[in-house]
PDB file of C-alpha atoms in Angstrom:
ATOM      1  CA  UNK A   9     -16.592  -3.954  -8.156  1.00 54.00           C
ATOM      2  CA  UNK A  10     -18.593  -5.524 -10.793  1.00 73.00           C
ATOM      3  CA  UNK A  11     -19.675  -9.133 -11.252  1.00 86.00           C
ATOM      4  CA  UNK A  12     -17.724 -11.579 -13.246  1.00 86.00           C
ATOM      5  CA  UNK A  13     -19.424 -11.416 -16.617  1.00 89.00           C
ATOM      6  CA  UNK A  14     -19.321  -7.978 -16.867  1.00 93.00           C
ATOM      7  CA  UNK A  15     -15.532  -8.396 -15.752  1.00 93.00           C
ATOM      8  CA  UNK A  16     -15.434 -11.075 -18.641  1.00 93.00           C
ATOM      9  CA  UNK A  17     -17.070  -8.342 -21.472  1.00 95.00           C
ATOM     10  CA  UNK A  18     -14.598  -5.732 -20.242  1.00 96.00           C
ATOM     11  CA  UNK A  19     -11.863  -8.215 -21.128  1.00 96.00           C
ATOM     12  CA  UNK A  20     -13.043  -9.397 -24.389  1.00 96.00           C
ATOM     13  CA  UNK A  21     -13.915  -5.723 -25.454  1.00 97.00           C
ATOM     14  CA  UNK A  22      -9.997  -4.840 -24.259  1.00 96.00           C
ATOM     15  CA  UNK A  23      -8.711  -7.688 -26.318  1.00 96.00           C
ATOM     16  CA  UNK A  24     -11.297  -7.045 -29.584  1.00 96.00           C
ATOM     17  CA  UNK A  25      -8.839  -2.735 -28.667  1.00 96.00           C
ATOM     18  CA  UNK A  26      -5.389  -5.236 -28.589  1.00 94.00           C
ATOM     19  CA  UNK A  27      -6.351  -6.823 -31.759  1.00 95.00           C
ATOM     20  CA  UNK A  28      -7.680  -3.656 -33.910  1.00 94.00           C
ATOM     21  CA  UNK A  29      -4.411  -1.773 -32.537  1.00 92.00           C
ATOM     22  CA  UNK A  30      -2.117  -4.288 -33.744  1.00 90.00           C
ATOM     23  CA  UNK A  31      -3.617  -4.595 -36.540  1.00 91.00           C
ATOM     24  CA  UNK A  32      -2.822  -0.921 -37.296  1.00 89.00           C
ATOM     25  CA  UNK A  33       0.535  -0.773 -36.042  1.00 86.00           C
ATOM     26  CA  UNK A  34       1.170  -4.049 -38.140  1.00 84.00           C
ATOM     27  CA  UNK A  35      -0.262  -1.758 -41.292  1.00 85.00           C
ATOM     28  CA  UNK A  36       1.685   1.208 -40.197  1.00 84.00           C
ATOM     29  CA  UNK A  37       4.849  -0.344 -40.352  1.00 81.00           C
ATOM     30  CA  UNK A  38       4.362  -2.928 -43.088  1.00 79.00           C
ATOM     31  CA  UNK A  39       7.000  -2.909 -45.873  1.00 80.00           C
ATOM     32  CA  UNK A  40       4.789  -1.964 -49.158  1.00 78.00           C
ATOM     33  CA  UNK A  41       3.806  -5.006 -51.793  1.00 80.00           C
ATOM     34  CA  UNK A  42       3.981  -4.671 -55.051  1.00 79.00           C
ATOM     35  CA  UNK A  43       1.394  -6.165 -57.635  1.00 78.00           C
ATOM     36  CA  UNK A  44       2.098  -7.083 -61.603  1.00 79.00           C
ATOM     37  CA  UNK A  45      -0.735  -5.943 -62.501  1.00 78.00           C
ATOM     38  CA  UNK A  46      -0.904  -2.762 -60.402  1.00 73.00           C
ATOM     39  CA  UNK A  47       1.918  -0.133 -62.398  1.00 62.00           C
ATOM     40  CA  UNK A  48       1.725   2.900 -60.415  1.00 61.00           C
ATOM     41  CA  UNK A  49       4.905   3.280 -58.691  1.00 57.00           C
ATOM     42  CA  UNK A  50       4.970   5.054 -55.192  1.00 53.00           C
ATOM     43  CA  UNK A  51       6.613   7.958 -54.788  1.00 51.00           C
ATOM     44  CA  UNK A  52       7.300   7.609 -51.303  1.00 53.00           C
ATOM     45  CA  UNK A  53      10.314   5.665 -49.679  1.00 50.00           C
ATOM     46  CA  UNK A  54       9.852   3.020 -47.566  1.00 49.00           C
ATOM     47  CA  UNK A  55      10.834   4.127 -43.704  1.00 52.00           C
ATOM     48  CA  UNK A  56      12.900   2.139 -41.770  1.00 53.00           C
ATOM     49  CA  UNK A  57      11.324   1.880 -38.525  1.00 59.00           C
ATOM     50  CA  UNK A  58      12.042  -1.556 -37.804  1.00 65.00           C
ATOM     51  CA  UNK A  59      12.993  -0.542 -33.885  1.00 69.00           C
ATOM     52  CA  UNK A  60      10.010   0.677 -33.196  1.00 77.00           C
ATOM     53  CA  UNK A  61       7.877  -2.010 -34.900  1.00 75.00           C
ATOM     54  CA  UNK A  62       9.524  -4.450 -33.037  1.00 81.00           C
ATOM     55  CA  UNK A  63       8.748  -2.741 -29.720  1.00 86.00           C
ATOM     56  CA  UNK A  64       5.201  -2.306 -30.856  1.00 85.00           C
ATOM     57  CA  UNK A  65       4.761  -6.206 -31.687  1.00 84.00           C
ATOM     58  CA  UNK A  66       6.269  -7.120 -28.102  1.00 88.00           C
ATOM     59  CA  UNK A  67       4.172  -4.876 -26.844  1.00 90.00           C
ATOM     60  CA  UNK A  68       0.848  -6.016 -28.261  1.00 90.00           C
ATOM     61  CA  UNK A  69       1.904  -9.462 -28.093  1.00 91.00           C
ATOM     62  CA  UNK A  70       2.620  -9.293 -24.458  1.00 94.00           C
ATOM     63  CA  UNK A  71      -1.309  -7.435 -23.865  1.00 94.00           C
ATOM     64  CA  UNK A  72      -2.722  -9.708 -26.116  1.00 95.00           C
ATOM     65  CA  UNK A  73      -1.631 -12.957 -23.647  1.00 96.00           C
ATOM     66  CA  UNK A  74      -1.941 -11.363 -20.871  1.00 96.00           C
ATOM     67  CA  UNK A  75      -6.008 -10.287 -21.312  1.00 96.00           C
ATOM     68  CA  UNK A  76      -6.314 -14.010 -23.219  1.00 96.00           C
ATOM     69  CA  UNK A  77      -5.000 -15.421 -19.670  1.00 96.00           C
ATOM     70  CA  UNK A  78      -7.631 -13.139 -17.926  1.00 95.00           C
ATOM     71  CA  UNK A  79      -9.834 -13.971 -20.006  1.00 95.00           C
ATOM     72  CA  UNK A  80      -9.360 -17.929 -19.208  1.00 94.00           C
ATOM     73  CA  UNK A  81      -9.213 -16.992 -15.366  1.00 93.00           C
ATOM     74  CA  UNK A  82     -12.633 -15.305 -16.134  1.00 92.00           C
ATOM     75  CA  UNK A  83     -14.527 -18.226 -17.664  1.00 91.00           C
ATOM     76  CA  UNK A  84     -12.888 -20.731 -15.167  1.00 88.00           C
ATOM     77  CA  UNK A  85     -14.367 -18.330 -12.477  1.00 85.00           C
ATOM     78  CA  UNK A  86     -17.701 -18.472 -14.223  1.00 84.00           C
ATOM     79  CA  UNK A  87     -20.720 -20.965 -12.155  1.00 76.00           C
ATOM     80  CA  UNK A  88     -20.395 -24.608 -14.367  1.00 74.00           C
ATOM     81  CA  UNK A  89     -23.598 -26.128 -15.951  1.00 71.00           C
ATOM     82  CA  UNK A  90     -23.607 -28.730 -14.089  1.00 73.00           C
ATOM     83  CA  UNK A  91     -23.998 -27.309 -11.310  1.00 72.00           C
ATOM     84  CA  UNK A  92     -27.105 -28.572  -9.867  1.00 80.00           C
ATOM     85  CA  UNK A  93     -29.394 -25.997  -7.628  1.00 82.00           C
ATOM     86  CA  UNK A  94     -29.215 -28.189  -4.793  1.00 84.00           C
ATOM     87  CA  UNK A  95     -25.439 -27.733  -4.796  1.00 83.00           C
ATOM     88  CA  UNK A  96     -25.802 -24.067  -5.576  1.00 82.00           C
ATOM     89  CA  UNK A  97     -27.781 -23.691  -2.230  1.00 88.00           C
ATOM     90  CA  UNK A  98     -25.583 -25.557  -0.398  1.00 88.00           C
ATOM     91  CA  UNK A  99     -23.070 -23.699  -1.839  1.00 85.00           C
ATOM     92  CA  UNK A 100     -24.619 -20.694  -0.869  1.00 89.00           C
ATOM     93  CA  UNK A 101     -25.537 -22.050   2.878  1.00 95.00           C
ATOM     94  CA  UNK A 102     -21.706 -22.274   2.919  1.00 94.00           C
ATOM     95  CA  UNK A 103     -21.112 -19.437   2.155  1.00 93.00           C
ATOM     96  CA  UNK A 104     -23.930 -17.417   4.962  1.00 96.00           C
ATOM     97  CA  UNK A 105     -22.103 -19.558   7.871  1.00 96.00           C
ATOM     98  CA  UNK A 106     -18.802 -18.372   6.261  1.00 96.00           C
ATOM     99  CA  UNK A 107     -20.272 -14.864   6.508  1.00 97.00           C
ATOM    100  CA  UNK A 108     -21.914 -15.222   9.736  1.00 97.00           C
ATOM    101  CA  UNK A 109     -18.954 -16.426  11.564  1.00 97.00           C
ATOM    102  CA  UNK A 110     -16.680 -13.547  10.085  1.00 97.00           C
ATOM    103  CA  UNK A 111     -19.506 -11.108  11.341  1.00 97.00           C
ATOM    104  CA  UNK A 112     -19.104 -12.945  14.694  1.00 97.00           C
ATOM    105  CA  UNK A 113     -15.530 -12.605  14.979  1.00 97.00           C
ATOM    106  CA  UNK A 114     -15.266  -8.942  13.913  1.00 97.00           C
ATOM    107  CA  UNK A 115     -17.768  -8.122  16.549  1.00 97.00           C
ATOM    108  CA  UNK A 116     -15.524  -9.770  19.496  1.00 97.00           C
ATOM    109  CA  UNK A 117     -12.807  -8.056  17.887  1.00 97.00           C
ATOM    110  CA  UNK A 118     -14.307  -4.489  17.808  1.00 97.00           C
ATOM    111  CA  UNK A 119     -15.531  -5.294  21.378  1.00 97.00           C
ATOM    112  CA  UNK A 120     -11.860  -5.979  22.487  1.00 97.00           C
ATOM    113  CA  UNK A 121     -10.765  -2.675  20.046  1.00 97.00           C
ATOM    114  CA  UNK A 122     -13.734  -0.780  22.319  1.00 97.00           C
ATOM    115  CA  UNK A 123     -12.227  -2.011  25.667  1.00 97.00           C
ATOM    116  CA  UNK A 124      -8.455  -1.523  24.587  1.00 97.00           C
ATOM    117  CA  UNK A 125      -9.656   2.094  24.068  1.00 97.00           C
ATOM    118  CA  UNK A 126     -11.680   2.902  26.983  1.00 97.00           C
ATOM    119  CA  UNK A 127      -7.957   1.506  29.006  1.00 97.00           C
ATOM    120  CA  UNK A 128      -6.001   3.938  27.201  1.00 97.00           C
ATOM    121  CA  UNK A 129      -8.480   6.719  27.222  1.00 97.00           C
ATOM    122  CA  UNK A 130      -8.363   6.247  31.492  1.00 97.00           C
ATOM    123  CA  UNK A 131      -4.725   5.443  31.246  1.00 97.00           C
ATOM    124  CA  UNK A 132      -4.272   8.728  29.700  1.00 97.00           C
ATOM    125  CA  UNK A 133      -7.029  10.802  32.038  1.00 97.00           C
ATOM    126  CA  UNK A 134      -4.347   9.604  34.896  1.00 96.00           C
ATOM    127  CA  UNK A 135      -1.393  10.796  33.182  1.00 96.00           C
ATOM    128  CA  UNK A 136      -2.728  14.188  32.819  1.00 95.00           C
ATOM    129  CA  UNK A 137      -3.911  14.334  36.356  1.00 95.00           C
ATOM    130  CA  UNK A 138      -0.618  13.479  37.757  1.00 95.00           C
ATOM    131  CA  UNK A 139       0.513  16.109  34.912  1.00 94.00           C
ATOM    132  CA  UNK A 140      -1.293  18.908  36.453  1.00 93.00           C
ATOM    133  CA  UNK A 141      -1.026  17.771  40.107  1.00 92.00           C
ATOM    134  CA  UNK A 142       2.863  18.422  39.550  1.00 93.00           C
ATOM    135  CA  UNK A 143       2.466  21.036  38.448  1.00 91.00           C
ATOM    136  CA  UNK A 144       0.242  22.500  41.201  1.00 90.00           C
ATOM    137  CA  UNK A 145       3.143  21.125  43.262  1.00 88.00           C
ATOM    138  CA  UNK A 146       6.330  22.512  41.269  1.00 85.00           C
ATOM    139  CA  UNK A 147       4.404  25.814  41.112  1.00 86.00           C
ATOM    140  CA  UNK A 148       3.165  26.001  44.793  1.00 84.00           C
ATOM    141  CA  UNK A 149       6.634  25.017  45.877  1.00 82.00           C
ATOM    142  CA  UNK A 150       8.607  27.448  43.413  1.00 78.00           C
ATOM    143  CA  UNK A 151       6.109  29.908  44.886  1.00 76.00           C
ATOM    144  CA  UNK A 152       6.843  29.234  48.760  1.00 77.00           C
ATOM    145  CA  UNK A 153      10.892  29.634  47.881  1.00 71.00           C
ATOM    146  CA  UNK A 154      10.415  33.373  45.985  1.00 66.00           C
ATOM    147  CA  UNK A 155       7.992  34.879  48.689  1.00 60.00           C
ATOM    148  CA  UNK A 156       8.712  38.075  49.669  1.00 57.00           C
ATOM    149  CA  UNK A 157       9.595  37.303  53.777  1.00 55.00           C
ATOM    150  CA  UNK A 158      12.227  34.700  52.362  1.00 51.00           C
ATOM    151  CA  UNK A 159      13.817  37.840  50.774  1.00 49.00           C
ATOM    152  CA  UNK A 160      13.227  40.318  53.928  1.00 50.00           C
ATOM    153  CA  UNK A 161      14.577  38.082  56.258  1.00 51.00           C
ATOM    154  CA  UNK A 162      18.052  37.927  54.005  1.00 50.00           C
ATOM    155  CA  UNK A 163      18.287  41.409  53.701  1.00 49.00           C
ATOM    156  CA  UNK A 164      17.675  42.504  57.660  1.00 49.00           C
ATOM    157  CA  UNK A 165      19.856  39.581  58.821  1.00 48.00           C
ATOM    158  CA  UNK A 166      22.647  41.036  57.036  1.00 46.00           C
TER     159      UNK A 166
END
């Protein structure tokens, strides 16, 4: 993200756009003006596009205000000069503890992320264990009832 003045440039430069292309639309759509001593009569008829003007001045109104309020929120953002460099350090010694104490509490919290994870990781080694030791079981079982002698002995007691 850039820093605030080149934020502020951006804006102006996008408002210096707003102004030029309002300024065109406004001599697009501008009903022609005649001068006494200019004769020359136009051969072309005026166009009524007075729809589309109108949406083009709300529009460029509306983006005009709205990078003019950036704009202010910009310069209000921007370091005063009276700020004094003792209260820009202190400002800034503020702002490291700030820092330092978020960097504290994210490490406690990706400890606790790091033991929540080993827990589910061994949570989940002992599901799949008891998984497969059923399945050792429902196969050893399912093999004891199809053996062969189960089948014999039905067949010669018959």
């Amino acid at each position: 993200m850039a820093d605030r003045l080149t934020q502020l440039q951006d804006a102006v430069n996008q408002q210096s756009e707003n102004f030029c292309n309002s300024i065109g639309v406004l001599q697009q759509f501008a009903k022609p003006t005649f001068f006494p001593e200019f004769d020359k009569t136009s051969s072309k008829s005026p166009t009524t596009q007075t729809q589309s003007s109108e949406d083009f001045a709300q529009l460029f109104s509306t983006l005009i205000a709205r990078t003019a309020k950036d704009i202010d929120v910009l310069i209000d953002s921007l370091p005063s000069e009276e700020s004094t460099p003792e209260l820009q350090s202190a400002a800034l010694r503020r702002l490291e503890q700030e820092n330092n104490d978020s960097a504290q509490r994210l490490g406690e919290t990706v400890k606790r992320g790091e033991e929540l994870l080993e827990q589910i990781q061994s949570a989940l080694q002992d599901i799949a264990e008891s998984q497969l030791k059923m399945q050792c079981l429902h196969s050893s079982s399912a093999a004891t009832d199809d053996s062969p002698s189960n089948g014999l002995n039905n067949s010669t007691n018959n």
